[in-house]
Amino acid sequence: MKKNTGRTPMAAAGRQSIRIGGAGGFWGEALHATPQLLRGGDLDYLVFDYLAEITMSIMARARAKDPAQGYATDFVTGVIAPHLADIAARGVKVISNAGGVNPAACGEAVRALVRDAGLDLKVAVVAGDDLLHQADELAKARHLEMFSGGAFPNPKSVASINAYLGAFPIADALARGADIVITGRVVDSAVTLGACIHAFGWKRDDHDLLAAGTLAGHIIECGPQATGGNFTDWRDVADDLDTIGYPIAQVNADGTFVCSKPADTGGKVSIGTVCEQMLYEIGDPQAYIVPDVVCDFSQVQVRETAPDQVQVSGARGLPAPDTYKVCTTYADGFRGGLMMAFIGLDAADKARTYAQTSIARAQRILRQANAADFTETSIEIIGDDAHYGNASSNPASREVVMKLAAKHPDARGIGVLLKEVTGLALATPPGLTSFAGGRPKPSPVIRLFSFLLPKSAVTITVDVEGDTTTQQAEEGLAFTPSSLERPTEPAAPDMETATKEVPLISLAWARSGDKGDKANIGVIARKADYLPYIAQALTADAVAKRFAHFLERPADATAVQRFFLPGSHAFNFLLHDALGGGGVASLRADPQAKAYAQILLDHPVAVPATLAGQL
């Protein structure tokens, strides 16, 4: 095994711009992107992002059952197998984190397809992120959870441990002639940044350029979310979502880039769609930390240059951090639940009664068996403003869906509840109905434990057709967010005597998502003139009150943070401990904050009456 010298890989000769297609945003996404982008994208690179924390735990369980599994199999069967000849003919390079917890097996599967097709393509595998074999040592080192300060989980309960690697190993593979690069866990944007580093020869101290490439990757990493998917103004694209275009980033050597989509496809690329995706799940926009750079997106500017073409510029960077973020997933008991509908007068009260009765019956059976009680239960009546808290309009709907869920240390405890809730169907208030058949089954509660690990503790390997080198990232610098200079907040609006309240959606676009147990809500003013009114109405305290029913510490002044992005006339709100544990550790109907922006978009904002009349 060779030792990498650490030099920046050779740049692709004479390139001033490259076109990168974002073809996948999660494991299980529809397979329309690859043929569409190959046919109409005029691409240099095709990139895929398959991995999330829960995905890693699923893949780890698959590998435990079969050592040849543990990767995104549909990347092999649904992307490479049917399109390999076209990829080769067009000279498009493919970069994907489809390797999951078993990148070597994924690489071998792809190499077999290349051999069978008689093609001259090199496949590279980037590994070293998987630290599961070090579970006992990491536990003994007493690493603390980076957000809560909690102790490392019992190693016997751990499903996966993966460091988030960066983009330079990908660039190294490309420089050594790789046509297809498969990685394990890298940060989502690394598949795009790696292509940029290789194409333009960007170096480790080109901080602004690395931040720009990271932003390009962030915008296209969720596929059609940059082209009209999950867009506030969804009616603009409703008629052609079935043919929605997938995003293309044409990145220039100076770090500016233009977002677009293939011609004659559905959806749209606009300031709104791109800004919504820019703010998606970014936390502190001045401290978006990836292994290769600390990004500052606060001054990024976005402008439309043509229909369905949006130019992005102004990303700034600071030196890379000295640690990798490492995510551990571990089992913590079991959970289960189901949804059932009630129709008719007093539907919400009937549903709530049914749920409460089901829990009470199950608890009685557990007591009789001297078994533990449920560690947590959750009842949400969808259609009764269950997600709106104090902002509820008391709809008194005649049609609701009851969501009932619980956690228990033992799968049998969840089985008791699921049996009782279905077995009670003939003793329920009237109006119960259900579409799905069969009783649900208990499933493991998988929790996330994140911590920081010095980069020197991780050894990365890059295997290009059997020629394997090892490398370690440069150490980087410790990063302290408190040292950042924050932008000046918008001035208070000049209000007329006569004002009127309008819903936030009249003034802004918004998108929300999660990071562990934290919720992010990005809010972008439709016009710069609207920003002062939004700033006045959406204080951190106002947002905390709006979501108090979801916050673990609603009265804590730090429960919600507001960050200002003057370049895009936007705010990002970070809500701490807001998702009931987040992911599959949560029992909530919205465990990933996907609907939080929608909840906020009807928040009242006071504006001059004259402006209200123009909206």
Coordinates of C-alpha atoms in Angstrom, one line a residue:
M1 CA 0.0 0.0 0.0
K2 CA 1.4 3.3 -1.0
K3 CA 1.5 6.5 1.1
N4 CA 0.0 9.6 -0.5
T5 CA 2.3 12.6 -0.6
G6 CA -0.5 15.0 0.4
R7 CA 0.1 17.1 -2.7
T8 CA -3.0 18.6 -4.4
P9 CA -4.0 16.4 -7.3
M10 CA -3.2 17.6 -10.8
A11 CA -6.0 19.7 -12.3
A12 CA -7.8 18.7 -15.4
A13 CA -6.1 20.5 -18.2
G14 CA -7.3 24.0 -19.1
R15 CA -10.8 23.7 -17.6
Q16 CA -12.5 27.0 -16.8
S17 CA -15.9 25.5 -16.0
I18 CA -17.5 22.1 -15.5
R19 CA -21.1 20.9 -15.5
I20 CA -22.2 18.7 -12.6
G21 CA -25.6 17.0 -12.5
G22 CA -27.2 16.2 -9.1
A23 CA -28.8 12.9 -9.7
G24 CA -29.7 11.6 -6.3
G25 CA -30.7 13.0 -2.9
F26 CA -31.5 9.9 -0.8
W27 CA -31.5 6.1 -0.9
G28 CA -34.8 5.1 -2.5
E29 CA -35.3 8.1 -4.7
A30 CA -36.9 7.5 -8.1
L31 CA -34.5 6.6 -10.9
H32 CA -35.5 9.3 -13.4
A33 CA -32.5 11.6 -12.9
T34 CA -29.7 9.6 -14.5
P35 CA -31.3 9.2 -18.0
Q36 CA -32.6 12.7 -18.0
L37 CA -29.3 14.3 -17.1
L38 CA -27.3 12.1 -19.4
R39 CA -29.7 12.9 -22.3
G40 CA -30.1 16.6 -21.7
G41 CA -27.5 17.8 -19.3
D42 CA -24.3 18.0 -21.4
L43 CA -22.4 16.9 -18.3
D44 CA -18.9 16.4 -17.1
Y45 CA -19.9 14.8 -13.8
L46 CA -22.9 13.0 -12.4
V47 CA -23.0 13.0 -8.6
F48 CA -25.2 11.0 -6.2
D49 CA -25.9 11.4 -2.5
Y50 CA -27.5 8.4 -0.8
L51 CA -26.7 8.6 2.8
A52 CA -28.3 9.9 6.0
E53 CA -27.7 8.8 9.6
I54 CA -30.6 6.3 9.7
T55 CA -29.5 5.0 6.3
M56 CA -26.1 4.0 7.8
S57 CA -27.8 2.0 10.5
I58 CA -30.0 0.2 8.0
M59 CA -26.9 -0.6 5.8
A60 CA -25.0 -1.8 8.9
R61 CA -27.7 -4.3 9.7
A62 CA -27.7 -5.5 6.1
R63 CA -23.9 -6.0 6.3
A64 CA -24.2 -7.9 9.6
K65 CA -26.6 -10.4 7.9
D66 CA -24.5 -10.6 4.6
P67 CA -20.9 -9.4 4.4
A68 CA -21.5 -8.6 0.7
Q69 CA -24.2 -6.1 1.5
G70 CA -24.3 -2.7 3.2
Y71 CA -24.4 -0.3 0.3
A72 CA -27.0 1.3 -2.0
T73 CA -27.8 -1.6 -4.2
D74 CA -30.0 0.4 -6.5
F75 CA -27.0 2.5 -7.5
V76 CA -25.6 -0.7 -9.0
T77 CA -28.8 -2.1 -10.4
G78 CA -30.7 1.0 -11.3
V79 CA -28.0 3.5 -12.2
I80 CA -24.8 1.8 -13.4
A81 CA -26.2 -1.4 -14.9
P82 CA -28.7 0.2 -17.3
H83 CA -26.7 3.3 -18.1
L84 CA -23.1 2.2 -18.0
A85 CA -22.7 2.2 -21.8
D86 CA -24.2 5.7 -22.1
I87 CA -22.0 7.0 -19.3
A88 CA -18.9 5.7 -21.0
A89 CA -19.9 6.9 -24.5
R90 CA -20.5 10.5 -23.2
G91 CA -17.3 10.5 -21.1
V92 CA -19.2 11.5 -17.9
K93 CA -17.5 10.8 -14.6
V94 CA -19.6 9.4 -11.8
I95 CA -19.1 10.2 -8.1
S96 CA -21.3 8.7 -5.4
N97 CA -21.4 7.9 -1.7
A98 CA -23.4 4.7 -2.5
G99 CA -20.7 2.6 -0.8
G100 CA -22.4 3.2 2.6
V101 CA -20.8 1.0 5.2
N102 CA -19.4 -1.4 2.5
P103 CA -17.8 0.7 -0.3
A104 CA -15.4 -2.1 -1.2
A105 CA -18.4 -4.4 -2.0
C106 CA -20.1 -1.7 -4.0
G107 CA -16.9 -1.1 -5.9
E108 CA -16.5 -4.7 -6.8
A109 CA -20.1 -4.9 -8.0
V110 CA -19.6 -2.0 -10.3
R111 CA -16.2 -3.3 -11.5
A112 CA -18.0 -6.6 -12.4
L113 CA -20.4 -4.6 -14.6
V114 CA -17.6 -2.8 -16.3
R115 CA -15.8 -6.1 -17.0
D116 CA -18.9 -7.7 -18.3
A117 CA -19.6 -4.8 -20.6
G118 CA -16.0 -4.9 -22.0
L119 CA -15.4 -1.2 -21.1
D120 CA -12.2 0.5 -20.3
L121 CA -13.3 2.4 -17.2
K122 CA -11.4 2.8 -13.9
V123 CA -13.4 2.4 -10.6
A124 CA -12.1 3.9 -7.4
V125 CA -13.1 3.3 -3.8
V126 CA -12.6 5.8 -1.0
A127 CA -12.7 4.2 2.5
G128 CA -11.6 4.8 6.0
D129 CA -14.7 6.5 7.4
D130 CA -16.0 3.2 9.0
L131 CA -14.9 3.1 12.6
L132 CA -17.2 0.5 13.9
H133 CA -14.3 -1.8 14.7
Q134 CA -13.1 0.8 17.2
A135 CA -16.3 0.9 19.2
D136 CA -14.8 -0.4 22.4
E137 CA -11.8 2.0 22.2
L138 CA -14.0 5.0 21.4
A139 CA -16.2 4.1 24.4
K140 CA -13.1 3.8 26.7
A141 CA -11.9 7.2 25.4
R142 CA -15.2 8.7 26.9
H143 CA -16.1 10.8 24.0
L144 CA -19.0 13.1 24.8
E145 CA -22.0 13.9 22.5
M146 CA -21.2 17.1 20.8
F147 CA -24.5 18.8 21.4
S148 CA -25.9 17.2 24.6
G149 CA -22.7 16.2 26.4
G150 CA -24.1 12.7 26.9
A151 CA -21.9 9.6 27.4
F152 CA -20.9 7.3 24.6
P153 CA -23.4 4.5 24.2
N154 CA -22.8 0.9 25.2
P155 CA -20.7 -0.6 22.3
K156 CA -22.9 -3.7 22.2
S157 CA -25.8 -1.5 21.1
V158 CA -23.9 0.4 18.4
A159 CA -25.0 -0.2 14.8
S160 CA -22.6 2.1 12.9
I161 CA -19.8 4.6 13.5
N162 CA -18.7 6.7 10.6
A163 CA -16.5 9.8 10.2
Y164 CA -17.7 12.4 7.7
L165 CA -14.8 12.6 5.2
G166 CA -14.1 15.4 2.8
A167 CA -13.5 15.9 -0.9
F168 CA -9.7 15.7 -1.3
P169 CA -9.6 11.9 -1.4
I170 CA -12.2 12.0 -4.2
A171 CA -10.1 14.5 -6.1
D172 CA -7.1 12.2 -5.6
A173 CA -9.0 9.3 -7.2
L174 CA -10.0 11.5 -10.2
A175 CA -6.4 12.7 -10.6
R176 CA -5.3 9.0 -10.8
G177 CA -7.7 8.4 -13.7
A178 CA -10.8 7.1 -12.0
D179 CA -14.0 7.3 -14.1
I180 CA -16.3 6.2 -11.3
V181 CA -15.6 7.1 -7.7
I182 CA -17.5 5.3 -4.9
T183 CA -17.1 6.4 -1.3
G184 CA -18.4 5.5 2.1
R185 CA -19.6 8.3 4.4
V186 CA -18.5 11.7 3.2
V187 CA -20.2 15.0 3.7
D188 CA -23.0 15.3 1.2
S189 CA -21.4 18.2 -0.8
A190 CA -18.0 16.4 -1.1
V191 CA -19.1 14.5 -4.2
T192 CA -19.4 17.9 -6.0
L193 CA -16.4 19.7 -4.3
G194 CA -14.1 16.8 -5.2
A195 CA -14.9 17.3 -8.9
C196 CA -14.2 21.0 -8.6
I197 CA -10.9 20.5 -6.7
H198 CA -9.7 18.1 -9.5
A199 CA -10.9 20.2 -12.4
F200 CA -9.5 23.5 -11.2
G201 CA -6.6 22.6 -9.1
W202 CA -8.0 24.2 -6.0
K203 CA -5.7 23.9 -3.0
R204 CA -6.4 23.4 0.7
D205 CA -5.8 27.1 1.4
D206 CA -8.2 28.3 -1.3
H207 CA -10.8 28.7 1.4
D208 CA -13.3 30.9 -0.5
L209 CA -13.2 28.6 -3.5
L210 CA -13.7 25.5 -1.4
A211 CA -16.7 27.2 0.3
A212 CA -18.1 28.0 -3.1
G213 CA -17.7 24.4 -4.3
T214 CA -19.3 23.2 -1.1
L215 CA -22.3 25.5 -1.7
A216 CA -22.7 24.3 -5.2
G217 CA -22.8 20.7 -3.8
H218 CA -25.2 21.7 -1.1
I219 CA -27.6 23.2 -3.6
I220 CA -27.7 20.1 -5.9
E221 CA -27.3 17.4 -3.3
C222 CA -31.0 17.0 -2.7
G223 CA -31.9 16.7 -6.4
P224 CA -35.2 18.4 -7.4
Q225 CA -35.4 20.4 -4.2
A226 CA -33.5 23.0 -6.1
T227 CA -35.8 22.9 -9.1
G228 CA -39.2 23.2 -7.6
G229 CA -39.6 20.3 -5.2
N230 CA -40.8 21.3 -1.7
F231 CA -41.1 24.9 -3.0
T232 CA -43.2 27.4 -1.1
D233 CA -44.9 28.5 -4.4
W234 CA -45.7 25.0 -5.3
R235 CA -48.6 26.0 -7.5
D236 CA -46.1 27.4 -10.0
V237 CA -44.8 23.9 -10.7
A238 CA -47.8 21.8 -9.9
D239 CA -48.8 21.1 -13.5
D240 CA -45.4 19.6 -14.5
L241 CA -44.0 18.0 -11.4
D242 CA -44.2 14.6 -13.2
T243 CA -41.4 15.7 -15.5
I244 CA -39.5 17.8 -13.0
G245 CA -35.9 18.6 -14.0
Y246 CA -32.9 17.6 -11.9
P247 CA -30.4 20.3 -11.0
I248 CA -27.2 21.2 -12.9
A249 CA -24.4 23.3 -11.4
Q250 CA -22.1 24.9 -14.0
V251 CA -19.2 25.8 -11.7
N252 CA -16.5 28.2 -12.8
A253 CA -12.8 28.2 -11.8
D254 CA -13.4 31.4 -9.8
G255 CA -16.1 29.7 -7.7
T256 CA -19.1 31.3 -9.2
F257 CA -21.7 28.9 -10.5
V258 CA -25.0 28.9 -12.4
C259 CA -27.8 26.5 -11.4
S260 CA -30.1 25.2 -14.1
K261 CA -31.9 22.1 -15.3
P262 CA -32.2 20.2 -18.6
A263 CA -34.4 21.9 -21.3
D264 CA -38.0 20.7 -21.8
T265 CA -38.3 19.4 -18.2
G266 CA -40.7 20.4 -15.5
G267 CA -40.2 22.4 -12.4
K268 CA -38.4 25.7 -12.2
V269 CA -35.0 27.2 -11.2
S270 CA -35.5 30.6 -9.6
I271 CA -34.1 32.8 -6.8
G272 CA -36.8 31.3 -4.6
T273 CA -36.0 27.6 -5.3
V274 CA -32.2 28.1 -5.1
C275 CA -32.3 30.2 -1.9
E276 CA -34.7 27.8 -0.2
Q277 CA -32.2 25.0 -0.9
M278 CA -29.2 27.1 0.2
L279 CA -30.7 27.6 3.6
Y280 CA -31.9 24.0 3.9
E281 CA -30.5 22.4 7.1
I282 CA -27.5 24.7 7.3
G283 CA -27.6 25.6 11.0
D284 CA -25.3 28.7 11.5
P285 CA -24.9 30.1 8.0
Q286 CA -21.5 31.6 9.0
A287 CA -20.3 28.3 10.4
Y288 CA -21.3 25.6 8.0
I289 CA -18.5 23.2 8.8
V290 CA -17.2 20.5 6.5
P291 CA -13.9 18.7 6.7
D292 CA -12.2 20.9 4.1
V293 CA -13.4 24.4 5.0
V294 CA -15.6 26.4 7.4
C295 CA -18.2 28.0 5.1
D296 CA -19.8 31.5 5.5
F297 CA -22.9 31.8 3.3
S298 CA -24.1 35.0 4.9
Q299 CA -23.1 37.3 2.0
V300 CA -24.0 34.9 -0.8
Q301 CA -25.9 36.7 -3.6
V302 CA -28.3 35.0 -6.0
R303 CA -29.6 36.5 -9.2
E304 CA -31.5 35.2 -12.2
T305 CA -29.5 35.5 -15.4
A306 CA -32.1 33.8 -17.8
P307 CA -35.2 31.7 -17.4
D308 CA -34.3 28.7 -15.3
Q309 CA -30.8 29.9 -14.8
V310 CA -29.6 31.4 -11.4
Q311 CA -26.1 32.6 -10.7
V312 CA -24.7 32.2 -7.2
S313 CA -21.6 34.0 -5.9
G314 CA -20.1 35.4 -2.7
A315 CA -19.4 32.3 -0.5
R316 CA -16.5 32.8 1.9
G317 CA -14.4 30.3 3.7
L318 CA -12.2 29.9 6.8
P319 CA -9.5 27.3 7.3
A320 CA -10.6 23.6 7.7
P321 CA -11.4 22.4 11.2
D322 CA -9.0 20.1 13.0
T323 CA -11.6 17.4 13.7
Y324 CA -14.0 15.1 11.8
K325 CA -17.6 14.9 12.9
V326 CA -18.3 11.3 13.7
C327 CA -21.9 9.9 13.8
T328 CA -22.7 6.8 15.8
T329 CA -26.1 5.1 15.6
Y330 CA -27.2 2.8 18.3
A331 CA -30.3 0.8 19.4
D332 CA -32.3 2.0 22.4
G333 CA -35.4 -0.1 22.8
F334 CA -38.4 -0.4 20.4
R335 CA -41.1 1.6 19.0
G336 CA -44.3 1.1 17.1
G337 CA -47.5 2.9 16.1
L338 CA -50.1 3.3 13.4
M339 CA -52.5 5.8 11.8
M340 CA -56.2 5.4 11.6
A341 CA -59.0 7.7 10.4
F342 CA -62.2 9.0 12.1
I343 CA -64.9 10.5 10.1
G344 CA -68.0 12.4 11.4
L345 CA -69.0 14.9 14.0
D346 CA -66.6 15.3 16.9
A347 CA -64.1 13.3 14.9
A348 CA -61.0 14.6 16.8
D349 CA -62.5 13.8 20.2
K350 CA -63.5 10.3 19.1
A351 CA -59.9 9.7 17.8
R352 CA -58.3 11.0 21.0
T353 CA -60.6 8.8 23.1
Y354 CA -59.8 5.8 21.0
A355 CA -56.0 6.4 21.3
Q356 CA -56.2 7.0 25.1
T357 CA -58.3 3.9 25.6
S358 CA -55.9 1.8 23.6
I359 CA -52.9 2.9 25.7
A360 CA -54.8 2.4 29.0
R361 CA -55.7 -1.2 28.0
A362 CA -52.1 -2.0 27.0
Q363 CA -50.7 -0.5 30.2
R364 CA -53.1 -2.6 32.3
I365 CA -51.9 -5.8 30.5
L366 CA -48.2 -4.7 31.1
R367 CA -48.9 -4.2 34.8
Q368 CA -50.6 -7.6 35.1
A369 CA -47.5 -9.2 33.6
N370 CA -45.2 -7.2 35.9
A371 CA -43.7 -5.6 32.8
A372 CA -42.3 -2.1 32.4
D373 CA -44.5 0.7 31.3
F374 CA -44.0 2.5 28.0
T375 CA -41.1 5.0 28.2
E376 CA -43.0 7.4 25.9
T377 CA -46.3 7.7 24.2
S378 CA -47.5 10.0 21.5
I379 CA -51.0 10.9 20.3
E380 CA -51.4 13.4 17.4
I381 CA -54.7 14.1 15.7
I382 CA -53.9 15.2 12.2
G383 CA -56.6 17.5 11.0
D384 CA -57.1 19.0 14.4
D385 CA -54.2 21.5 14.2
A386 CA -52.0 19.1 16.2
H387 CA -48.9 20.7 14.9
Y388 CA -49.9 24.3 15.5
G389 CA -49.9 24.6 19.3
N390 CA -51.2 28.0 20.5
A391 CA -51.6 29.0 16.9
S392 CA -54.4 26.5 16.4
S393 CA -57.5 27.8 14.7
N394 CA -59.7 25.1 16.3
P395 CA -60.8 23.6 13.0
A396 CA -63.4 21.1 14.4
S397 CA -62.8 19.0 11.4
R398 CA -65.2 16.2 10.5
E399 CA -62.3 14.1 9.1
V400 CA -59.1 13.4 11.0
V401 CA -56.3 10.9 11.2
M402 CA -55.2 9.5 14.5
K403 CA -51.5 8.9 14.9
L404 CA -50.7 6.7 18.0
A405 CA -47.1 5.6 18.8
A406 CA -45.1 4.4 21.8
K407 CA -41.7 3.3 22.9
H408 CA -40.8 0.4 25.2
P409 CA -37.6 -1.4 26.2
D410 CA -38.9 -4.7 24.9
A411 CA -40.4 -5.4 21.5
R412 CA -43.1 -7.5 23.2
G413 CA -44.3 -4.4 25.0
I414 CA -44.9 -2.6 21.7
G415 CA -46.6 -5.8 20.5
V416 CA -49.1 -5.5 23.3
L417 CA -50.1 -1.9 22.3
L418 CA -50.4 -2.8 18.6
K419 CA -52.6 -5.8 19.4
E420 CA -54.8 -3.7 21.7
V421 CA -55.2 -0.8 19.3
T422 CA -56.3 -3.0 16.5
G423 CA -58.3 -5.4 18.7
L424 CA -60.3 -2.5 20.1
A425 CA -61.8 -1.7 16.7
L426 CA -65.3 -3.0 17.6
A427 CA -65.4 -1.1 20.9
T428 CA -64.4 2.3 19.5
P429 CA -66.4 5.5 19.1
P430 CA -68.1 5.5 15.7
G431 CA -66.5 6.6 12.5
L432 CA -63.3 4.6 12.6
T433 CA -61.9 3.5 9.3
S434 CA -58.5 2.4 7.9
F435 CA -57.1 1.8 4.5
A436 CA -54.0 -0.2 5.3
G437 CA -54.3 -3.9 6.1
G438 CA -52.5 -5.9 8.7
R439 CA -51.1 -5.1 12.1
P440 CA -47.8 -3.1 12.2
K441 CA -44.8 -4.6 13.8
P442 CA -42.4 -3.3 16.4
S443 CA -39.1 -1.7 15.1
P444 CA -35.9 -0.7 16.8
V445 CA -35.4 2.8 18.1
I446 CA -32.2 4.0 16.5
R447 CA -30.6 7.0 18.2
L448 CA -27.8 9.3 16.9
F449 CA -24.7 10.1 18.9
S450 CA -22.4 12.7 17.3
F451 CA -18.9 13.5 18.5
L452 CA -15.6 15.1 17.2
L453 CA -12.5 13.1 16.5
P454 CA -9.0 14.5 15.7
K455 CA -8.3 14.1 12.0
S456 CA -5.1 12.3 12.8
A457 CA -7.1 9.4 14.2
V458 CA -8.6 8.6 10.8
T459 CA -6.7 6.9 8.0
I460 CA -8.2 7.2 4.5
T461 CA -7.6 4.7 1.7
V462 CA -8.1 5.4 -2.0
D463 CA -8.2 2.3 -4.2
V464 CA -8.0 2.8 -8.0
E465 CA -8.3 -0.6 -9.6
G466 CA -6.2 -2.3 -6.9
D467 CA -3.6 0.5 -6.6
T468 CA -4.3 1.6 -3.1
T469 CA -2.8 4.6 -1.3
T470 CA -3.3 5.9 2.2
Q471 CA -3.7 9.5 3.3
Q472 CA -4.6 11.6 6.3
A473 CA -6.2 15.0 6.1
E474 CA -4.1 18.0 7.1
E475 CA -4.7 18.8 10.7
G476 CA -6.6 22.1 10.3
L477 CA -7.4 24.7 12.9
A478 CA -9.7 24.7 15.9
F479 CA -12.8 26.7 15.1
T480 CA -14.6 29.0 17.6
P481 CA -17.9 30.4 16.4
S482 CA -17.8 33.1 19.0
S483 CA -14.9 34.7 17.1
L484 CA -17.1 35.4 14.1
E485 CA -18.2 38.9 13.2
R486 CA -21.9 38.9 12.8
P487 CA -23.7 41.1 10.2
T488 CA -25.7 44.1 11.3
E489 CA -29.3 43.3 11.8
P490 CA -31.9 45.0 9.6
A491 CA -33.1 48.5 10.8
A492 CA -36.5 48.8 12.3
P493 CA -39.2 49.4 9.7
D494 CA -40.6 52.9 9.1
M495 CA -44.2 52.1 9.9
E496 CA -47.3 54.1 9.0
T497 CA -49.9 54.8 11.5
A498 CA -52.2 52.4 9.8
T499 CA -50.9 48.8 9.7
K500 CA -52.3 45.5 8.7
E501 CA -51.3 41.9 9.5
V502 CA -50.5 39.7 6.6
P503 CA -49.3 36.0 6.6
L504 CA -45.6 35.5 6.3
I505 CA -46.1 33.7 3.0
S506 CA -47.1 37.0 1.4
L507 CA -43.6 38.3 2.1
A508 CA -41.3 35.3 2.1
W509 CA -40.3 31.8 0.9
A510 CA -39.4 29.3 3.6
R511 CA -38.1 25.7 3.9
S512 CA -37.3 23.6 6.9
G513 CA -35.5 20.4 7.8
D514 CA -33.6 18.7 10.6
K515 CA -30.1 18.0 11.9
G516 CA -30.5 15.3 14.7
D517 CA -32.8 16.8 17.3
K518 CA -32.5 20.3 15.9
A519 CA -34.9 22.0 13.4
N520 CA -33.9 24.5 10.8
I521 CA -36.2 27.0 9.2
G522 CA -34.9 29.2 6.5
V523 CA -36.9 32.3 5.6
I524 CA -36.1 34.4 2.5
A525 CA -37.7 37.8 1.8
R526 CA -39.3 37.9 -1.6
K527 CA -38.1 41.5 -1.9
A528 CA -35.4 43.2 0.0
D529 CA -37.9 45.9 1.0
Y530 CA -39.9 43.3 3.0
L531 CA -36.9 42.3 5.2
P532 CA -37.4 44.9 8.0
Y533 CA -41.1 43.8 8.6
I534 CA -40.1 40.1 8.7
A535 CA -37.2 40.9 11.1
Q536 CA -39.6 42.7 13.4
A537 CA -42.2 40.0 13.5
L538 CA -39.9 36.9 13.5
T539 CA -37.7 37.4 16.5
A540 CA -36.1 34.4 18.1
D541 CA -38.6 34.8 20.9
A542 CA -41.6 34.9 18.6
V543 CA -40.5 31.7 16.8
A544 CA -39.9 30.0 20.2
K545 CA -43.5 30.9 21.2
R546 CA -44.8 29.6 17.9
F547 CA -43.1 26.2 18.4
A548 CA -43.3 26.1 22.2
H549 CA -45.3 22.9 22.0
F550 CA -42.4 21.2 20.3
L551 CA -39.5 22.6 22.2
E552 CA -38.0 20.7 25.1
R553 CA -37.0 23.9 26.8
P554 CA -39.5 26.6 25.5
A555 CA -38.7 29.1 28.2
D556 CA -34.9 28.9 27.6
A557 CA -33.6 32.1 25.9
T558 CA -31.2 29.9 23.8
A559 CA -33.9 27.4 22.6
V560 CA -34.1 29.3 19.3
Q561 CA -31.3 31.1 17.5
R562 CA -31.8 33.5 14.6
F563 CA -29.1 34.1 12.0
F564 CA -29.1 36.8 9.4
L565 CA -27.9 36.4 5.8
P566 CA -27.9 39.9 4.3
G567 CA -26.7 38.7 0.9
S568 CA -29.8 36.8 0.2
H569 CA -32.2 38.9 2.4
A570 CA -32.8 35.9 4.6
F571 CA -32.9 34.5 8.1
N572 CA -32.2 31.0 9.4
F573 CA -33.7 29.8 12.6
L574 CA -32.2 27.0 14.6
L575 CA -34.5 25.3 17.1
H576 CA -32.7 23.2 19.6
D577 CA -34.2 20.0 21.1
A578 CA -37.2 20.4 19.0
L579 CA -37.9 17.0 17.4
G580 CA -38.5 14.6 20.2
G581 CA -35.1 13.0 19.6
G582 CA -35.3 13.3 15.8
G583 CA -35.4 10.7 13.1
V584 CA -36.6 7.2 14.1
A585 CA -35.8 8.1 17.7
S586 CA -38.8 10.3 17.6
L587 CA -42.5 9.3 17.8
R588 CA -43.8 12.5 16.1
A589 CA -45.6 12.6 12.8
D590 CA -43.0 15.1 11.6
P591 CA -39.7 13.9 13.2
Q592 CA -37.5 15.7 10.7
A593 CA -39.2 19.2 10.8
K594 CA -40.2 19.0 7.1
A595 CA -43.4 20.9 7.8
Y596 CA -42.1 23.5 10.3
A597 CA -41.7 26.1 7.5
Q598 CA -45.3 25.5 6.5
I599 CA -46.4 26.1 10.2
L600 CA -44.5 29.4 10.2
L601 CA -45.6 30.7 6.9
D602 CA -49.0 31.8 8.2
H603 CA -47.4 33.6 11.1
P604 CA -48.8 37.2 11.1
V605 CA -46.5 40.0 10.1
A606 CA -47.5 43.7 10.6
V607 CA -46.9 45.9 7.5
P608 CA -48.1 49.3 6.4
A609 CA -51.7 49.2 5.2
T610 CA -50.6 50.6 1.8
L611 CA -48.1 47.7 1.3
A612 CA -50.7 45.1 2.4
G613 CA -53.0 46.4 -0.3
Q614 CA -50.3 45.7 -2.9
L615 CA -49.7 42.1 -1.9

